[in-house]
mmCIF file of C-alpha atoms in Angstrom:
data_model
loop_
_atom_site.group_PDB
_atom_site.id
_atom_site.type_symbol
_atom_site.label_atom_id
_atom_site.label_comp_id
_atom_site.label_asym_id
_atom_site.label_seq_id
_atom_site.Cartn_x
_atom_site.Cartn_y
_atom_site.Cartn_z
ATOM 1 C CA UNK A 1 64.810 -45.185 18.384
ATOM 2 C CA UNK A 2 66.433 -41.834 17.799
ATOM 3 C CA UNK A 3 63.067 -40.073 18.206
ATOM 4 C CA UNK A 4 62.562 -41.736 21.585
ATOM 5 C CA UNK A 5 66.061 -40.763 22.701
ATOM 6 C CA UNK A 6 65.495 -37.182 21.599
ATOM 7 C CA UNK A 7 62.130 -36.986 23.314
ATOM 8 C CA UNK A 8 63.268 -38.505 26.630
ATOM 9 C CA UNK A 9 66.570 -36.594 26.593
ATOM 10 C CA UNK A 10 68.553 -39.002 28.834
ATOM 11 C CA UNK A 11 72.183 -38.497 29.805
ATOM 12 C CA UNK A 12 73.034 -41.889 28.261
ATOM 13 C CA UNK A 13 70.943 -44.395 26.316
ATOM 14 C CA UNK A 14 71.656 -48.117 26.151
ATOM 15 C CA UNK A 15 70.417 -49.787 22.990
ATOM 16 C CA UNK A 16 70.397 -53.247 21.486
ATOM 17 C CA UNK A 17 72.193 -53.024 18.170
ATOM 18 C CA UNK A 18 70.395 -54.322 15.099
ATOM 19 C CA UNK A 19 73.529 -53.747 13.029
ATOM 20 C CA UNK A 20 76.409 -56.229 12.828
ATOM 21 C CA UNK A 21 78.561 -53.336 13.997
ATOM 22 C CA UNK A 22 77.160 -52.021 17.310
ATOM 23 C CA UNK A 23 79.531 -49.065 17.381
ATOM 24 C CA UNK A 24 78.370 -47.897 13.966
ATOM 25 C CA UNK A 25 74.734 -48.367 15.027
ATOM 26 C CA UNK A 26 75.302 -46.293 18.177
ATOM 27 C CA UNK A 27 76.930 -43.515 16.171
ATOM 28 C CA UNK A 28 74.010 -43.452 13.736
ATOM 29 C CA UNK A 29 71.416 -43.264 16.523
ATOM 30 C CA UNK A 30 73.482 -40.538 18.174
ATOM 31 C CA UNK A 31 73.610 -38.546 14.947
ATOM 32 C CA UNK A 32 69.855 -38.908 14.412
ATOM 33 C CA UNK A 33 69.108 -37.855 18.004
ATOM 34 C CA UNK A 34 71.056 -34.594 18.016
ATOM 35 C CA UNK A 35 74.250 -36.211 19.313
ATOM 36 C CA UNK A 36 72.890 -37.838 22.461
ATOM 37 C CA UNK A 37 75.247 -40.284 24.164
ATOM 38 C CA UNK A 38 74.448 -43.819 22.974
ATOM 39 C CA UNK A 39 75.886 -47.099 24.255
ATOM 40 C CA UNK A 40 75.070 -49.780 21.688
ATOM 41 C CA UNK A 41 75.652 -53.503 22.277
ATOM 42 C CA UNK A 42 74.585 -56.839 20.893
ATOM 43 C CA UNK A 43 72.338 -58.626 23.407
ATOM 44 C CA UNK A 44 71.950 -55.428 25.427
ATOM 45 C CA UNK A 45 68.735 -56.880 26.856
ATOM 46 C CA UNK A 46 70.765 -59.564 28.651
ATOM 47 C CA UNK A 47 73.431 -57.093 29.787
ATOM 48 C CA UNK A 48 71.335 -54.213 31.121
ATOM 49 C CA UNK A 49 68.154 -54.475 33.183
ATOM 50 C CA UNK A 50 66.783 -51.241 31.741
ATOM 51 C CA UNK A 51 67.038 -52.645 28.203
ATOM 52 C CA UNK A 52 65.395 -55.890 29.338
ATOM 53 C CA UNK A 53 62.501 -53.928 30.820
ATOM 54 C CA UNK A 54 62.109 -51.821 27.681
ATOM 55 C CA UNK A 55 62.138 -54.981 25.573
ATOM 56 C CA UNK A 56 59.341 -56.513 27.641
ATOM 57 C CA UNK A 57 57.234 -53.344 27.444
ATOM 58 C CA UNK A 58 57.731 -53.132 23.673
ATOM 59 C CA UNK A 59 56.733 -56.769 23.168
ATOM 60 C CA UNK A 60 53.583 -56.391 25.272
ATOM 61 C CA UNK A 61 52.577 -53.253 23.348
ATOM 62 C CA UNK A 62 53.298 -54.961 20.025
ATOM 63 C CA UNK A 63 51.313 -58.079 20.963
ATOM 64 C CA UNK A 64 48.315 -55.962 22.006
ATOM 65 C CA UNK A 65 48.412 -54.083 18.706
ATOM 66 C CA UNK A 66 48.635 -57.323 16.698
ATOM 67 C CA UNK A 67 45.628 -58.709 18.607
ATOM 68 C CA UNK A 68 43.571 -55.616 17.723
ATOM 69 C CA UNK A 69 44.565 -55.865 14.053
ATOM 70 C CA UNK A 70 43.711 -59.594 13.960
ATOM 71 C CA UNK A 71 40.072 -58.747 14.627
ATOM 72 C CA UNK A 72 39.818 -57.358 11.082
ATOM 73 C CA UNK A 73 42.787 -58.887 9.239
ATOM 74 C CA UNK A 74 44.401 -62.294 8.800
ATOM 75 C CA UNK A 75 47.959 -61.205 9.434
ATOM 76 C CA UNK A 76 49.476 -64.165 11.242
ATOM 77 C CA UNK A 77 51.916 -63.495 14.043
ATOM 78 C CA UNK A 78 53.039 -60.134 12.679
ATOM 79 C CA UNK A 79 56.680 -61.210 12.592
ATOM 80 C CA UNK A 80 58.644 -60.949 9.342
ATOM 81 C CA UNK A 81 59.570 -64.649 9.545
ATOM 82 C CA UNK A 82 55.874 -65.605 9.319
ATOM 83 C CA UNK A 83 54.781 -66.269 5.723
ATOM 84 C CA UNK A 84 51.160 -65.324 6.534
ATOM 85 C CA UNK A 85 52.358 -61.934 7.812
ATOM 86 C CA UNK A 86 54.566 -61.386 4.756
ATOM 87 C CA UNK A 87 51.664 -62.190 2.406
ATOM 88 C CA UNK A 88 49.357 -59.855 4.337
ATOM 89 C CA UNK A 89 51.799 -56.924 4.257
ATOM 90 C CA UNK A 90 52.575 -57.459 0.560
ATOM 91 C CA UNK A 91 48.880 -57.608 -0.378
ATOM 92 C CA UNK A 92 47.938 -54.686 1.896
ATOM 93 C CA UNK A 93 50.791 -52.526 0.544
ATOM 94 C CA UNK A 94 49.792 -53.185 -3.067
ATOM 95 C CA UNK A 95 46.208 -52.230 -2.231
#
């Protein structure tokens, strides 16, 4: 996330916090992106249209990548809650 912020160089970035403490998460992303201004919230995708749009684009890109990988690998849904995906990643990593 910090790399994207640094590359796009926006005045302010709105992010969905994946930390229980959104303020701490925002500060960390800011630090990693050369002190860009970060507004971090839980459920930012339901609060800000721009975050909703980014979330949709990311999911579409992710789903397309998973479909390509499925042609050669049995990796399940690709989500960490999927036991097939966890087994695939564990086995692939060990290899």
